[in-house]
Coordinates of C-alpha atoms in Angstrom, one line a residue:
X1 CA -119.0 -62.1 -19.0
X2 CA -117.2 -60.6 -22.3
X3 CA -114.6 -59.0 -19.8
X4 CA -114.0 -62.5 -17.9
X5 CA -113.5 -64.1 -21.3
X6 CA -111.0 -61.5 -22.1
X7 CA -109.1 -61.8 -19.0
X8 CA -109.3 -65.7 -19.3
X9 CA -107.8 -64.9 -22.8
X10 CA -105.1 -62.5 -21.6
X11 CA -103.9 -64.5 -18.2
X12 CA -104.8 -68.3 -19.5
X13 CA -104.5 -68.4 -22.7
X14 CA -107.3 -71.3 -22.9
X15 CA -108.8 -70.8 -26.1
X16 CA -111.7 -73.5 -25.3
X17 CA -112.7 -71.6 -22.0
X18 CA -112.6 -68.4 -23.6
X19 CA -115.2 -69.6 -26.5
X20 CA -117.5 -70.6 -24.4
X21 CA -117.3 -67.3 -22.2
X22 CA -117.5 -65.1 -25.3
X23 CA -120.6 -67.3 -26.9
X24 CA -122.1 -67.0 -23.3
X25 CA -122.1 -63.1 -23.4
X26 CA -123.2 -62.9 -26.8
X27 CA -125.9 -65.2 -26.3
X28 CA -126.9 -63.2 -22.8
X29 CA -126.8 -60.0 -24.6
X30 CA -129.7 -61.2 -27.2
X31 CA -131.8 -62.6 -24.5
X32 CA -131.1 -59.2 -22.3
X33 CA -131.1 -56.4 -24.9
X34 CA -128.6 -54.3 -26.9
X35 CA -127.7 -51.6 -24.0
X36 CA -123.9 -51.7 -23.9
X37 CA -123.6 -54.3 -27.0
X38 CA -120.9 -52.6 -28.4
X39 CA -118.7 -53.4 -25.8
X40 CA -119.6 -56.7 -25.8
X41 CA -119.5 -57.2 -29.2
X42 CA -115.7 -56.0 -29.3
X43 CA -114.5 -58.0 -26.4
X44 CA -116.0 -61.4 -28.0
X45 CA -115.0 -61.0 -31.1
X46 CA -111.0 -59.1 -30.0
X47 CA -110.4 -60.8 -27.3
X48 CA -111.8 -64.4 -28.1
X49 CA -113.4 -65.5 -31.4
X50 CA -110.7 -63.5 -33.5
X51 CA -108.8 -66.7 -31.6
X52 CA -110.8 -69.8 -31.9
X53 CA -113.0 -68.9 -35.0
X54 CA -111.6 -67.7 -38.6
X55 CA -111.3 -63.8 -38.0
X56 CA -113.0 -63.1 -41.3
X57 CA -116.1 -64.5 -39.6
X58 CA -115.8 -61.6 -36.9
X59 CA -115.6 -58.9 -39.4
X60 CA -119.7 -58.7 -39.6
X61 CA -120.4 -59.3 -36.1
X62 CA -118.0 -56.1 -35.7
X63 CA -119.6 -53.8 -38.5
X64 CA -123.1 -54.6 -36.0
X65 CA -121.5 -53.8 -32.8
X66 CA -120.6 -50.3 -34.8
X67 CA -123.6 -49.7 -35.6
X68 CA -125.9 -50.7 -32.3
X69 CA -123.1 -48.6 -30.7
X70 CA -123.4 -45.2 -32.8
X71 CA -127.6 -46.0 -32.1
X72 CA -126.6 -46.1 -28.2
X73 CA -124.8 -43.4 -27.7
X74 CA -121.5 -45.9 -27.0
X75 CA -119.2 -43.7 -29.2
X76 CA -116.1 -44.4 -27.9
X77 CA -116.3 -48.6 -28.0
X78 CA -118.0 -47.5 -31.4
X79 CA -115.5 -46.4 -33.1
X80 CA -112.8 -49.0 -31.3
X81 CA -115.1 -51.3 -33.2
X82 CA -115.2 -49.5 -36.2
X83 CA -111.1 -49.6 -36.0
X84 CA -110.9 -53.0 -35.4
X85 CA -113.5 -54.0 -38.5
X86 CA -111.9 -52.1 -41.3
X87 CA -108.2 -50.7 -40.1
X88 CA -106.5 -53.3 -37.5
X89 CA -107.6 -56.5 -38.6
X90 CA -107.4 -56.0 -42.9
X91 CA -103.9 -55.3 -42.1
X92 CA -103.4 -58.4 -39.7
X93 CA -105.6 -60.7 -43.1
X94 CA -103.6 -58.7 -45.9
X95 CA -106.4 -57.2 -47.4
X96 CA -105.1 -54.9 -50.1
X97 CA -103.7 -51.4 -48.8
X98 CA -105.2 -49.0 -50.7
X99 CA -108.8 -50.5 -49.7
X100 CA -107.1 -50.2 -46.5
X101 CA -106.2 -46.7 -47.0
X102 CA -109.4 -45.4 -48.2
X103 CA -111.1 -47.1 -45.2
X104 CA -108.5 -45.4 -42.6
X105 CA -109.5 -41.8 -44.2
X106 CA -113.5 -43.0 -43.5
X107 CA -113.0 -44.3 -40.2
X108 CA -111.1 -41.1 -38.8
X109 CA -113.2 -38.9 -40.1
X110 CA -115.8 -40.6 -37.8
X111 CA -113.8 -41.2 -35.2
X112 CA -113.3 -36.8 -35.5
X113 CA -117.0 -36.4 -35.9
X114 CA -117.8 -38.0 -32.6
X115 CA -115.0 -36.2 -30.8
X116 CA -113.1 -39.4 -30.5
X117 CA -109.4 -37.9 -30.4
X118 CA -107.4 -40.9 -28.7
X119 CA -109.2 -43.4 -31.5
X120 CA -108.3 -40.7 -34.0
X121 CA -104.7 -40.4 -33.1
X122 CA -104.3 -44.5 -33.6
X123 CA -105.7 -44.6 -36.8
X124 CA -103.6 -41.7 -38.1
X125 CA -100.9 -44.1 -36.7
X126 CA -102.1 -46.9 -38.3
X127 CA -102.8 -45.4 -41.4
X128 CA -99.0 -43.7 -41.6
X129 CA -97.9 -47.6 -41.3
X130 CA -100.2 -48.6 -44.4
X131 CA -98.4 -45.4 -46.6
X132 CA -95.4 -46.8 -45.9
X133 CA -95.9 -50.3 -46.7
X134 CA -97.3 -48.4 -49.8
X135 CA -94.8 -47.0 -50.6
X136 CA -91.7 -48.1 -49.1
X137 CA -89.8 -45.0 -51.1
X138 CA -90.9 -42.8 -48.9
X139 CA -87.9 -40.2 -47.1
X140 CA -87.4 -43.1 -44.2
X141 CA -89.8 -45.8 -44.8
X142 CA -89.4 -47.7 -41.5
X143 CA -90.6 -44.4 -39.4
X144 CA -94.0 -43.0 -38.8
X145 CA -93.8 -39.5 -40.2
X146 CA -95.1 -38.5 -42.9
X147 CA -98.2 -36.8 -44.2
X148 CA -101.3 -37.9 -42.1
X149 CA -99.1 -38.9 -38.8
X150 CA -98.0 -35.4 -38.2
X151 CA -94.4 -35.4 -35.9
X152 CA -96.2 -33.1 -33.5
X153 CA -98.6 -36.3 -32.2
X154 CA -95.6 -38.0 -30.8
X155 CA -95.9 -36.1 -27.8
X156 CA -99.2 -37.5 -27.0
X157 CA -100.2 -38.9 -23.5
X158 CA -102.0 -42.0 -24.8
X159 CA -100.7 -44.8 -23.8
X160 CA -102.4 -46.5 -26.4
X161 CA -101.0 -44.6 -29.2
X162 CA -97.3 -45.3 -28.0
X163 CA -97.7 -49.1 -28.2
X164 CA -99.2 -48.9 -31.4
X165 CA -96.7 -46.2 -33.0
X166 CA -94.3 -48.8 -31.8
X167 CA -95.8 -51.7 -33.1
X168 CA -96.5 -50.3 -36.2
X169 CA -91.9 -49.0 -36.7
X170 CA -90.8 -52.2 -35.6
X171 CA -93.7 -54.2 -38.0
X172 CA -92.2 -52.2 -40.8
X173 CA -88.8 -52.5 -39.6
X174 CA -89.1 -56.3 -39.9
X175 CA -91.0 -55.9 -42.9
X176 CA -88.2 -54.1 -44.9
X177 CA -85.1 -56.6 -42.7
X178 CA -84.5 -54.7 -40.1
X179 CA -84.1 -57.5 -37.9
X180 CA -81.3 -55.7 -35.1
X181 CA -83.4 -52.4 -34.6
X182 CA -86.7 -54.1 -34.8
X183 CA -85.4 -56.3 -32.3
X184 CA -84.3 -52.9 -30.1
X185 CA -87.9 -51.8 -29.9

C-alpha cells in the first residue's frame, strides 16, 4: 500500500490521495505486525507525509522505522531510514551543520558496520556538501572533493550516488550564485 502511495505521489502528484494511502499502510502495518516495517515506514513518511504533514513530525516516526528495522534484520531500508532522519532532511529544515556533521560521521559508521556500502557512499556525499556549506573557504567550495568524499568514489556504479553528487554541486553552486553552471547540471 506504502509503494502505491508513493507511486501515486511520484506520477499524480495528489497529495490528498497519497495521505490517505500512506495512513492506510501504516495503520495495516499495526494491525498485521512489524515484518518489513521499515520499509513502510520510509515510504509513508518520504514519499507522502514529508508532503501533506509538517516533516518535523516524520522525523520520530523515522528514528522507529530505524530501529524495528536494525531488530528485523532490514539493514539496508534501515539505514536509508537512518539517512533520511538525521542527514537528508536536517539539511532540507536547516538544522545547524555541525549537528549535521556530527550525525553524518554516526550514521556512516553504521551504515559501514552493517556492510551498507551504496548508503555509505551517499552520506560521504552528503556530508562533503555539509563541509562545504561549512566552510565555503575550502580549495573549490562548490565541488565535492575534499576530505571524507575521496575523488576516487566518483567512479562509482550507483546510480544513486550520481544524482545525489549532482544534487548536492549544483545546491552549492546556487547557494554560493552560481546560477549559469548550476543551471548546466
Amino acid at each position: 500500500v506504502a509503494t502505491i502511495g508513493a507511486a501515486v505521489m511520484l506520477l499524480q502528484q495528489d497529495y490528498k490521495t497519497v495521505h490517505r494511502f500512506m495512513q492506510l499502510a501504516l495503520s495495516i502495518q499495526d494491525t498485521i505486525g512489524r515484518a518489513k516495517s521499515s520499509k513502510t515506514v520510509h515510504l509513508a513518511q518520504l514519499f507522502g507525509l514529508a508532503w501533506t504533514l509538517p516533516i518535523s513530525r516524520c522525523l520520530p516516526a523515522l528514528g522507529d522505522g530505524y530501529v524495528v528495522g536494525m531488530q528485523m534484520g532490514e539493514t539496508v531500508t534501515a539505514i536509508w531510514v537512518l539517512a533520511t532522519q538525521r542527514v537528508v532532511l536536517p539539511i532540507l529544515l536547516g538544522h545547524p551543520l555541525a549537528a549535521i556533521q556530527r550525525d553524518c560521521s554516526k550514521v556512516l559508521a553504521q551504515a559501514e558496520e552493517v556492510a551498507q556500502q551504496d548508503q555509505a557512499l551517499l552520506v560521504r556525499c552528503l556530508w562533503q556538501l555539509v563541509i562545504n556549506l561549512s566552510d565555503p573557504s575550502t580549495s573549490n567550495g562548490t565541488r565535492l572533493e575534499g576530505e571524507v568524499l575521496n575523488p576516487r568514489v566518483h567512479k562509482s556504479e550507483n546510480e544513486n550516488f550520481h544524482v545525489t553528487h549532482y544534487f548536492s554541486e549544483a545546491m552549492l553552486l546556487l547557494i554560493f550564485s552560481d546560477y549559469e553552471e548550476a543551471a548546466q547540471r
